[in-house]
Amino acid sequence: MIQQNIMKVLKAKQLGLFTTIREDFPHSCYMVFFFKGLTPYIATNKNSQKVEDIKNNPNVHILLGHDGDGLDDNFVEMFARAEVIENAGPEEKVWTEELSRWLEGPEDPNYVLIQMNPVKIGYVEKAGTEPTFIKL
């Protein structure tokens, strides 16, 4: 049941908060996530600061689902270890026009994927309730 609830949020919400560790402190930014099962991916420029952050510390945190429409939105938080994939094959690459702000296209030599390998995923039904976690 918990995994089904998590999957519903992941399918419905692609925009979320992505947090890396930078100079010993959390650093967050909004990203568009793509999922293969429970594994999230983001596309980014290999020269971005988040790539450097991951090389220094692969532990990341993701928050998806709550969009500010109400306090009772359900959401998912994920603790993961990230890895940078520099030579992704065409079948792995994701592309949306929004990415054209940072990349020329899916064949841009600066295009990299960041794959997050989940360690622990939590589901929160609504504000004020405790998360239910699954460990992977």
Short mmCIF file of N, CA, C and O in Angstrom, two decimals:
data_model
loop_
_atom_site.label_atom_id
_atom_site.label_comp_id
_atom_site.label_asym_id
_atom_site.label_seq_id
_atom_site.Cartn_x
_atom_site.Cartn_y
_atom_site.Cartn_z
N MET A 1 0.82 -1.20 0.00
CA MET A 1 0.00 0.00 0.00
C MET A 1 0.86 1.26 0.00
O MET A 1 0.63 2.17 -0.77
N ILE A 2 1.88 1.30 0.87
CA ILE A 2 2.72 2.49 0.96
C ILE A 2 3.44 2.75 -0.37
O ILE A 2 3.52 3.88 -0.83
N GLN A 3 3.93 1.68 -1.00
CA GLN A 3 4.64 1.86 -2.27
C GLN A 3 3.69 2.37 -3.35
O GLN A 3 4.08 3.18 -4.19
N GLN A 4 2.44 1.94 -3.33
CA GLN A 4 1.44 2.43 -4.30
C GLN A 4 1.20 3.93 -4.09
O GLN A 4 1.09 4.68 -5.07
N ASN A 5 1.09 4.36 -2.84
CA ASN A 5 0.91 5.79 -2.55
C ASN A 5 2.11 6.60 -3.02
O ASN A 5 1.95 7.69 -3.58
N ILE A 6 3.30 6.07 -2.79
CA ILE A 6 4.52 6.75 -3.25
C ILE A 6 4.50 6.88 -4.77
O ILE A 6 4.77 7.96 -5.32
N MET A 7 4.18 5.81 -5.46
CA MET A 7 4.16 5.82 -6.92
C MET A 7 3.14 6.83 -7.47
O MET A 7 3.40 7.48 -8.47
N LYS A 8 2.00 6.97 -6.81
CA LYS A 8 1.00 7.94 -7.24
C LYS A 8 1.56 9.36 -7.19
O LYS A 8 1.36 10.15 -8.11
N VAL A 9 2.28 9.69 -6.13
CA VAL A 9 2.88 11.02 -6.01
C VAL A 9 3.95 11.20 -7.07
O VAL A 9 4.00 12.23 -7.75
N LEU A 10 4.80 10.20 -7.27
CA LEU A 10 5.89 10.31 -8.24
C LEU A 10 5.36 10.48 -9.66
O LEU A 10 5.96 11.20 -10.47
N LYS A 11 4.23 9.85 -9.97
CA LYS A 11 3.65 9.99 -11.31
C LYS A 11 2.97 11.34 -11.49
O LYS A 11 2.94 11.88 -12.59
N ALA A 12 2.42 11.88 -10.42
CA ALA A 12 1.65 13.13 -10.52
C ALA A 12 2.52 14.39 -10.42
O ALA A 12 2.16 15.43 -10.95
N LYS A 13 3.63 14.29 -9.75
CA LYS A 13 4.45 15.49 -9.46
C LYS A 13 5.88 15.29 -9.96
O LYS A 13 6.60 14.44 -9.45
N GLN A 14 6.25 16.07 -10.95
CA GLN A 14 7.62 15.97 -11.44
C GLN A 14 8.52 17.09 -10.91
O GLN A 14 9.72 16.96 -10.90
N LEU A 15 7.93 18.19 -10.50
CA LEU A 15 8.71 19.29 -9.96
C LEU A 15 8.89 19.08 -8.47
O LEU A 15 7.93 18.84 -7.74
N GLY A 16 10.13 19.17 -8.02
CA GLY A 16 10.39 18.96 -6.61
C GLY A 16 11.66 19.64 -6.16
O GLY A 16 12.38 20.26 -6.95
N LEU A 17 11.93 19.52 -4.89
CA LEU A 17 13.10 20.13 -4.27
C LEU A 17 14.22 19.10 -4.23
O LEU A 17 14.04 17.99 -3.75
N PHE A 18 15.38 19.49 -4.74
CA PHE A 18 16.56 18.64 -4.79
C PHE A 18 17.62 19.29 -3.91
O PHE A 18 17.97 20.45 -4.10
N THR A 19 18.13 18.53 -2.94
CA THR A 19 19.08 19.09 -1.98
C THR A 19 20.38 18.30 -2.01
O THR A 19 20.38 17.08 -1.87
N THR A 20 21.48 19.05 -2.19
CA THR A 20 22.83 18.49 -2.10
C THR A 20 23.50 19.12 -0.88
O THR A 20 22.93 20.00 -0.23
N ILE A 21 24.71 18.67 -0.61
CA ILE A 21 25.52 19.27 0.46
C ILE A 21 26.61 20.10 -0.21
O ILE A 21 27.36 19.59 -1.03
N ARG A 22 26.68 21.37 0.16
CA ARG A 22 27.67 22.30 -0.39
C ARG A 22 28.35 23.01 0.76
O ARG A 22 27.67 23.68 1.55
N GLU A 23 29.65 22.85 0.85
CA GLU A 23 30.43 23.49 1.93
C GLU A 23 29.81 23.19 3.30
O GLU A 23 29.61 24.09 4.12
N ASP A 24 29.47 21.93 3.51
CA ASP A 24 28.95 21.42 4.79
C ASP A 24 27.52 21.83 5.12
O ASP A 24 27.05 21.57 6.22
N PHE A 25 26.83 22.50 4.18
CA PHE A 25 25.46 22.91 4.43
C PHE A 25 24.55 22.42 3.31
O PHE A 25 24.97 22.30 2.16
N PRO A 26 23.26 22.18 3.62
CA PRO A 26 22.32 21.79 2.56
C PRO A 26 22.14 22.93 1.56
O PRO A 26 22.12 24.11 1.93
N HIS A 27 22.04 22.57 0.30
CA HIS A 27 21.75 23.54 -0.76
C HIS A 27 20.62 22.96 -1.60
O HIS A 27 20.73 21.86 -2.13
N SER A 28 19.51 23.69 -1.71
CA SER A 28 18.31 23.18 -2.39
C SER A 28 18.00 23.99 -3.63
O SER A 28 18.24 25.20 -3.68
N CYS A 29 17.45 23.31 -4.62
CA CYS A 29 16.94 23.97 -5.82
C CYS A 29 15.77 23.13 -6.35
O CYS A 29 15.65 21.95 -6.05
N TYR A 30 14.90 23.78 -7.09
CA TYR A 30 13.79 23.07 -7.72
C TYR A 30 14.29 22.42 -9.00
O TYR A 30 15.03 23.03 -9.76
N MET A 31 13.88 21.18 -9.22
CA MET A 31 14.28 20.44 -10.41
C MET A 31 13.07 19.69 -10.95
O MET A 31 12.13 19.39 -10.21
N VAL A 32 13.15 19.35 -12.22
CA VAL A 32 12.16 18.48 -12.84
C VAL A 32 12.73 17.07 -12.78
O VAL A 32 13.84 16.82 -13.27
N PHE A 33 11.99 16.15 -12.17
CA PHE A 33 12.44 14.77 -12.00
C PHE A 33 11.76 13.86 -13.00
O PHE A 33 10.60 14.06 -13.37
N PHE A 34 12.49 12.83 -13.41
CA PHE A 34 11.99 11.77 -14.26
C PHE A 34 12.24 10.47 -13.50
O PHE A 34 13.27 10.33 -12.84
N PHE A 35 11.30 9.55 -13.57
CA PHE A 35 11.41 8.32 -12.77
C PHE A 35 11.39 7.07 -13.63
O PHE A 35 10.66 6.98 -14.61
N LYS A 36 12.21 6.11 -13.21
CA LYS A 36 12.13 4.73 -13.69
C LYS A 36 11.87 3.92 -12.43
O LYS A 36 12.77 3.73 -11.61
N GLY A 37 10.61 3.53 -12.24
CA GLY A 37 10.23 2.91 -10.98
C GLY A 37 10.38 3.93 -9.86
O GLY A 37 9.90 5.05 -9.96
N LEU A 38 11.09 3.54 -8.82
CA LEU A 38 11.33 4.44 -7.68
C LEU A 38 12.63 5.23 -7.83
O LEU A 38 12.99 5.99 -6.93
N THR A 39 13.33 5.06 -8.93
CA THR A 39 14.62 5.73 -9.12
C THR A 39 14.44 7.04 -9.87
O THR A 39 14.02 7.05 -11.02
N PRO A 40 14.78 8.17 -9.22
CA PRO A 40 14.66 9.47 -9.88
C PRO A 40 15.93 9.84 -10.65
O PRO A 40 17.04 9.44 -10.29
N TYR A 41 15.70 10.62 -11.71
CA TYR A 41 16.78 11.16 -12.53
C TYR A 41 16.50 12.63 -12.76
O TYR A 41 15.34 13.05 -12.82
N ILE A 42 17.57 13.40 -12.93
CA ILE A 42 17.45 14.77 -13.41
C ILE A 42 18.48 14.95 -14.51
O ILE A 42 19.54 14.31 -14.50
N ALA A 43 18.17 15.81 -15.46
CA ALA A 43 19.13 16.18 -16.50
C ALA A 43 19.70 17.53 -16.14
O ALA A 43 18.98 18.42 -15.66
N THR A 44 21.00 17.70 -16.35
CA THR A 44 21.64 18.98 -16.02
C THR A 44 22.90 19.15 -16.83
O THR A 44 23.34 18.24 -17.53
N ASN A 45 23.49 20.31 -16.71
CA ASN A 45 24.75 20.63 -17.37
C ASN A 45 25.89 20.08 -16.51
O ASN A 45 25.89 20.27 -15.28
N LYS A 46 26.85 19.42 -17.14
CA LYS A 46 27.94 18.81 -16.38
C LYS A 46 28.79 19.84 -15.64
O LYS A 46 29.53 19.49 -14.73
N ASN A 47 28.68 21.10 -16.01
CA ASN A 47 29.42 22.17 -15.33
C ASN A 47 28.63 22.82 -14.20
O ASN A 47 29.09 23.80 -13.61
N SER A 48 27.46 22.28 -13.89
CA SER A 48 26.64 22.88 -12.83
C SER A 48 27.24 22.60 -11.46
O SER A 48 27.95 21.61 -11.26
N GLN A 49 26.93 23.45 -10.53
CA GLN A 49 27.45 23.30 -9.18
C GLN A 49 26.95 22.02 -8.52
O GLN A 49 27.66 21.38 -7.76
N LYS A 50 25.72 21.61 -8.86
CA LYS A 50 25.18 20.39 -8.23
C LYS A 50 26.00 19.15 -8.60
O LYS A 50 26.13 18.23 -7.80
N VAL A 51 26.59 19.13 -9.80
CA VAL A 51 27.45 18.01 -10.19
C VAL A 51 28.70 17.99 -9.30
O VAL A 51 29.10 16.93 -8.81
N GLU A 52 29.28 19.15 -9.07
CA GLU A 52 30.43 19.24 -8.17
C GLU A 52 30.05 18.83 -6.75
O GLU A 52 30.79 18.12 -6.08
N ASP A 53 28.87 19.27 -6.30
CA ASP A 53 28.39 18.89 -4.97
C ASP A 53 28.34 17.37 -4.82
O ASP A 53 28.78 16.83 -3.81
N ILE A 54 27.79 16.70 -5.82
CA ILE A 54 27.63 15.24 -5.77
C ILE A 54 28.98 14.54 -5.79
O ILE A 54 29.17 13.53 -5.11
N LYS A 55 29.92 15.07 -6.54
CA LYS A 55 31.26 14.48 -6.55
C LYS A 55 31.91 14.59 -5.17
O LYS A 55 32.66 13.71 -4.77
N ASN A 56 31.61 15.66 -4.46
CA ASN A 56 32.16 15.85 -3.10
C ASN A 56 31.39 15.08 -2.04
O ASN A 56 31.97 14.67 -1.03
N ASN A 57 30.09 14.91 -2.24
CA ASN A 57 29.26 14.20 -1.27
C ASN A 57 28.01 13.70 -2.01
O ASN A 57 27.15 14.50 -2.37
N PRO A 58 27.90 12.39 -2.24
CA PRO A 58 26.79 11.86 -3.04
C PRO A 58 25.44 11.78 -2.32
O PRO A 58 24.44 11.42 -2.94
N ASN A 59 25.39 12.12 -1.05
CA ASN A 59 24.13 12.03 -0.31
C ASN A 59 23.23 13.20 -0.67
O ASN A 59 23.63 14.36 -0.56
N VAL A 60 22.00 12.89 -1.11
CA VAL A 60 21.04 13.91 -1.53
C VAL A 60 19.69 13.65 -0.89
O VAL A 60 19.41 12.56 -0.40
N HIS A 61 18.84 14.67 -0.93
CA HIS A 61 17.48 14.58 -0.41
C HIS A 61 16.54 15.16 -1.46
O HIS A 61 16.87 16.16 -2.10
N ILE A 62 15.39 14.53 -1.63
CA ILE A 62 14.39 14.96 -2.61
C ILE A 62 13.06 15.11 -1.88
O ILE A 62 12.70 14.27 -1.05
N LEU A 63 12.30 16.14 -2.23
CA LEU A 63 10.97 16.37 -1.68
C LEU A 63 10.02 16.63 -2.84
O LEU A 63 10.25 17.55 -3.63
N LEU A 64 8.99 15.82 -2.96
CA LEU A 64 8.04 15.90 -4.08
C LEU A 64 6.61 15.82 -3.58
O LEU A 64 6.32 15.09 -2.65
N GLY A 65 5.73 16.58 -4.22
CA GLY A 65 4.31 16.38 -3.98
C GLY A 65 3.58 17.58 -3.45
O GLY A 65 2.54 17.93 -3.97
N HIS A 66 4.09 18.20 -2.44
CA HIS A 66 3.37 19.32 -1.84
C HIS A 66 3.53 20.53 -2.73
O HIS A 66 4.64 20.99 -2.97
N ASP A 67 2.44 21.05 -3.27
CA ASP A 67 2.55 22.16 -4.21
C ASP A 67 2.00 23.47 -3.66
O ASP A 67 1.85 24.44 -4.39
N GLY A 68 1.70 23.52 -2.38
CA GLY A 68 1.29 24.76 -1.76
C GLY A 68 -0.19 25.08 -1.87
O GLY A 68 -0.64 26.11 -1.40
N ASP A 69 -0.98 24.20 -2.48
CA ASP A 69 -2.42 24.46 -2.60
C ASP A 69 -3.15 24.28 -1.29
O ASP A 69 -4.23 24.80 -1.10
N GLY A 70 -2.58 23.51 -0.41
CA GLY A 70 -3.22 23.29 0.88
C GLY A 70 -2.30 22.52 1.80
O GLY A 70 -1.36 21.87 1.35
N LEU A 71 -2.55 22.61 3.07
CA LEU A 71 -1.70 21.92 4.04
C LEU A 71 -1.89 20.42 4.04
O LEU A 71 -1.08 19.70 4.59
N ASP A 72 -2.96 19.95 3.43
CA ASP A 72 -3.24 18.52 3.48
C ASP A 72 -2.72 17.75 2.27
O ASP A 72 -3.07 16.60 2.07
N ASP A 73 -1.88 18.38 1.45
CA ASP A 73 -1.28 17.67 0.32
C ASP A 73 -0.40 16.54 0.82
O ASP A 73 0.35 16.71 1.79
N ASN A 74 -0.46 15.41 0.14
CA ASN A 74 0.47 14.34 0.47
C ASN A 74 1.80 14.63 -0.22
O ASN A 74 1.86 15.39 -1.18
N PHE A 75 2.88 14.05 0.29
CA PHE A 75 4.17 14.25 -0.34
C PHE A 75 5.11 13.10 -0.03
O PHE A 75 4.84 12.28 0.85
N VAL A 76 6.19 13.07 -0.78
CA VAL A 76 7.20 12.03 -0.66
C VAL A 76 8.54 12.70 -0.40
O VAL A 76 8.87 13.71 -1.03
N GLU A 77 9.29 12.14 0.53
CA GLU A 77 10.68 12.56 0.70
C GLU A 77 11.56 11.35 0.50
O GLU A 77 11.19 10.23 0.83
N MET A 78 12.71 11.60 -0.09
CA MET A 78 13.60 10.50 -0.44
C MET A 78 15.03 10.86 -0.05
O MET A 78 15.50 11.95 -0.34
N PHE A 79 15.68 9.91 0.59
CA PHE A 79 17.10 10.01 0.90
C PHE A 79 17.80 9.08 -0.08
O PHE A 79 17.40 7.91 -0.22
N ALA A 80 18.81 9.59 -0.77
CA ALA A 80 19.43 8.79 -1.83
C ALA A 80 20.91 9.09 -1.95
O ALA A 80 21.40 10.10 -1.41
N ARG A 81 21.59 8.23 -2.69
CA ARG A 81 22.98 8.46 -3.08
C ARG A 81 22.98 8.71 -4.58
O ARG A 81 22.48 7.89 -5.35
N ALA A 82 23.53 9.83 -4.95
CA ALA A 82 23.48 10.25 -6.36
C ALA A 82 24.77 9.86 -7.09
O ALA A 82 25.85 9.78 -6.49
N GLU A 83 24.60 9.65 -8.38
CA GLU A 83 25.75 9.44 -9.24
C GLU A 83 25.53 10.18 -10.55
O GLU A 83 24.40 10.29 -11.03
N VAL A 84 26.61 10.70 -11.10
CA VAL A 84 26.55 11.45 -12.35
C VAL A 84 26.83 10.48 -13.49
O VAL A 84 27.83 9.76 -13.48
N ILE A 85 25.93 10.46 -14.47
CA ILE A 85 26.07 9.60 -15.65
C ILE A 85 26.39 10.51 -16.83
O ILE A 85 25.53 11.24 -17.31
N GLU A 86 27.66 10.47 -17.27
CA GLU A 86 28.10 11.38 -18.32
C GLU A 86 27.83 10.87 -19.72
O GLU A 86 27.68 11.66 -20.65
N ASN A 87 27.82 9.59 -19.93
CA ASN A 87 27.66 9.04 -21.28
C ASN A 87 26.38 8.22 -21.39
O ASN A 87 26.42 7.07 -21.79
N ALA A 88 25.28 8.84 -21.04
CA ALA A 88 23.99 8.14 -21.10
C ALA A 88 23.64 7.85 -22.56
O ALA A 88 23.90 8.67 -23.45
N GLY A 89 23.06 6.70 -22.79
CA GLY A 89 22.61 6.35 -24.12
C GLY A 89 21.34 7.10 -24.47
O GLY A 89 20.66 7.66 -23.59
N PRO A 90 21.01 7.14 -25.77
CA PRO A 90 19.82 7.89 -26.19
C PRO A 90 18.53 7.42 -25.52
O PRO A 90 17.63 8.22 -25.26
N GLU A 91 18.43 6.14 -25.20
CA GLU A 91 17.22 5.63 -24.55
C GLU A 91 17.11 6.09 -23.10
O GLU A 91 16.03 6.08 -22.52
N GLU A 92 18.22 6.48 -22.50
CA GLU A 92 18.21 6.94 -21.11
C GLU A 92 17.96 8.44 -21.00
O GLU A 92 17.47 8.91 -19.99
N LYS A 93 18.33 9.18 -22.02
CA LYS A 93 18.24 10.63 -21.96
C LYS A 93 16.80 11.09 -21.99
O LYS A 93 15.98 10.56 -22.71
N VAL A 94 16.53 12.07 -21.19
CA VAL A 94 15.21 12.69 -21.15
C VAL A 94 15.36 14.10 -21.66
O VAL A 94 16.40 14.73 -21.47
N TRP A 95 14.34 14.59 -22.31
CA TRP A 95 14.43 15.95 -22.83
C TRP A 95 13.08 16.63 -22.79
O TRP A 95 12.07 16.04 -23.16
N THR A 96 13.07 17.83 -22.29
CA THR A 96 11.91 18.71 -22.37
C THR A 96 12.43 20.07 -22.81
O THR A 96 13.61 20.40 -22.60
N GLU A 97 11.58 20.85 -23.40
CA GLU A 97 12.00 22.17 -23.89
C GLU A 97 12.50 23.07 -22.76
O GLU A 97 13.33 23.95 -23.00
N GLU A 98 12.04 22.84 -21.55
CA GLU A 98 12.51 23.64 -20.42
C GLU A 98 14.01 23.51 -20.23
O GLU A 98 14.68 24.43 -19.76
N LEU A 99 14.57 22.36 -20.60
CA LEU A 99 16.00 22.14 -20.43
C LEU A 99 16.84 22.97 -21.40
O LEU A 99 18.05 23.12 -21.20
N SER A 100 16.21 23.54 -22.43
CA SER A 100 16.96 24.32 -23.42
C SER A 100 17.55 25.60 -22.82
O SER A 100 18.39 26.23 -23.45
N ARG A 101 17.16 25.96 -21.62
CA ARG A 101 17.79 27.10 -20.93
C ARG A 101 19.24 26.79 -20.56
O ARG A 101 20.06 27.69 -20.45
N TRP A 102 19.52 25.50 -20.34
CA TRP A 102 20.84 25.10 -19.84
C TRP A 102 21.61 24.23 -20.82
O TRP A 102 22.82 24.11 -20.71
N LEU A 103 20.89 23.60 -21.74
CA LEU A 103 21.51 22.66 -22.68
C LEU A 103 20.99 22.89 -24.08
O LEU A 103 19.85 23.33 -24.26
N GLU A 104 21.81 22.57 -25.07
CA GLU A 104 21.39 22.78 -26.47
C GLU A 104 20.47 21.68 -26.97
O GLU A 104 19.76 21.86 -27.94
N GLY A 105 20.48 20.54 -26.35
CA GLY A 105 19.63 19.42 -26.75
C GLY A 105 20.15 18.15 -26.11
O GLY A 105 21.18 18.16 -25.41
N PRO A 106 19.49 17.02 -26.35
CA PRO A 106 19.92 15.77 -25.72
C PRO A 106 21.31 15.30 -26.19
O PRO A 106 21.93 14.48 -25.54
N GLU A 107 21.80 15.85 -27.30
CA GLU A 107 23.14 15.48 -27.79
C GLU A 107 24.22 16.46 -27.35
O GLU A 107 25.38 16.31 -27.72
N ASP A 108 23.86 17.48 -26.59
CA ASP A 108 24.82 18.46 -26.09
C ASP A 108 25.92 17.73 -25.31
O ASP A 108 25.62 16.90 -24.45
N PRO A 109 27.20 18.01 -25.59
CA PRO A 109 28.28 17.32 -24.86
C PRO A 109 28.30 17.64 -23.36
O PRO A 109 28.93 16.93 -22.59
N ASN A 110 27.61 18.70 -22.95
CA ASN A 110 27.53 19.05 -21.53
C ASN A 110 26.36 18.39 -20.81
O ASN A 110 26.18 18.57 -19.62
N TYR A 111 25.54 17.64 -21.56
CA TYR A 111 24.37 16.96 -20.99
C TYR A 111 24.82 15.79 -20.12
O TYR A 111 25.57 14.92 -20.56
N VAL A 112 24.38 15.78 -18.87
CA VAL A 112 24.58 14.63 -17.98
C VAL A 112 23.27 14.33 -17.27
O VAL A 112 22.41 15.19 -17.13
N LEU A 113 23.16 13.10 -16.84
CA LEU A 113 22.05 12.68 -15.98
C LEU A 113 22.58 12.51 -14.57
O LEU A 113 23.72 12.08 -14.38
N ILE A 114 21.75 12.85 -13.62
CA ILE A 114 22.04 12.50 -12.24
C ILE A 114 21.02 11.47 -11.83
O ILE A 114 19.81 11.70 -11.92
N GLN A 115 21.52 10.30 -11.47
CA GLN A 115 20.66 9.20 -11.01
C GLN A 115 20.74 9.16 -9.50
O GLN A 115 21.83 9.17 -8.93
N MET A 116 19.57 9.12 -8.86
CA MET A 116 19.51 9.02 -7.41
C MET A 116 19.11 7.59 -7.03
O MET A 116 18.05 7.13 -7.44
N ASN A 117 19.97 6.93 -6.30
CA ASN A 117 19.70 5.57 -5.86
C ASN A 117 19.11 5.64 -4.46
O ASN A 117 19.82 5.90 -3.49
N PRO A 118 17.78 5.42 -4.35
CA PRO A 118 17.10 5.60 -3.06
C PRO A 118 17.62 4.66 -1.98
O PRO A 118 17.89 3.49 -2.23
N VAL A 119 17.76 5.21 -0.79
CA VAL A 119 18.13 4.44 0.39
C VAL A 119 16.91 4.30 1.30
O VAL A 119 16.64 3.23 1.84
N LYS A 120 16.16 5.40 1.42
CA LYS A 120 14.97 5.43 2.28
C LYS A 120 13.98 6.41 1.67
O LYS A 120 14.35 7.50 1.24
N ILE A 121 12.71 5.97 1.60
CA ILE A 121 11.66 6.81 1.03
C ILE A 121 10.54 6.93 2.05
O ILE A 121 10.07 5.93 2.60
N GLY A 122 10.09 8.16 2.27
CA GLY A 122 9.01 8.40 3.21
C GLY A 122 7.78 8.96 2.51
O GLY A 122 7.90 9.75 1.57
N TYR A 123 6.63 8.55 2.96
CA TYR A 123 5.36 9.05 2.44
C TYR A 123 4.61 9.72 3.57
O TYR A 123 4.47 9.16 4.66
N VAL A 124 4.14 10.96 3.32
CA VAL A 124 3.35 11.69 4.30
C VAL A 124 1.97 11.91 3.71
O VAL A 124 1.82 12.50 2.63
N GLU A 125 0.94 11.42 4.38
CA GLU A 125 -0.44 11.52 3.90
C GLU A 125 -0.94 12.96 3.90
O GLU A 125 -1.56 13.41 2.96
N LYS A 126 -0.67 13.68 4.99
CA LYS A 126 -1.05 15.10 5.08
C LYS A 126 -0.25 15.75 6.19
O LYS A 126 0.32 15.07 7.04
N ALA A 127 -0.23 17.08 6.18
CA ALA A 127 0.52 17.83 7.18
C ALA A 127 0.13 17.40 8.59
O ALA A 127 -1.05 17.18 8.88
N GLY A 128 1.14 17.28 9.44
CA GLY A 128 0.88 16.91 10.83
C GLY A 128 0.92 15.42 11.09
O GLY A 128 0.86 15.01 12.24
N THR A 129 1.01 14.62 10.03
CA THR A 129 1.12 13.17 10.23
C THR A 129 2.56 12.75 10.07
O THR A 129 3.34 13.40 9.36
N GLU A 130 2.91 11.70 10.73
CA GLU A 130 4.29 11.19 10.66
C GLU A 130 4.50 10.45 9.33
O GLU A 130 3.60 9.76 8.85
N PRO A 131 5.70 10.57 8.75
CA PRO A 131 5.97 9.84 7.51
C PRO A 131 6.06 8.34 7.77
O PRO A 131 6.47 7.91 8.86
N THR A 132 5.66 7.58 6.79
CA THR A 132 5.86 6.13 6.79
C THR A 132 7.01 5.87 5.83
O THR A 132 6.97 6.31 4.68
N PHE A 133 8.05 5.18 6.30
CA PHE A 133 9.24 4.96 5.50
C PHE A 133 9.34 3.53 5.00
O PHE A 133 8.93 2.60 5.68
N ILE A 134 9.92 3.42 3.81
CA ILE A 134 10.37 2.12 3.32
C ILE A 134 11.86 2.26 3.07
O ILE A 134 12.34 3.30 2.66
N LYS A 135 12.61 1.23 3.41
CA LYS A 135 14.04 1.21 3.16
C LYS A 135 14.33 0.30 1.99
O LYS A 135 13.70 -0.74 1.85
N LEU A 136 15.24 0.72 1.18
CA LEU A 136 15.59 -0.05 -0.03
C LEU A 136 17.00 -0.57 0.06
O LEU A 136 17.82 -0.11 0.78
#
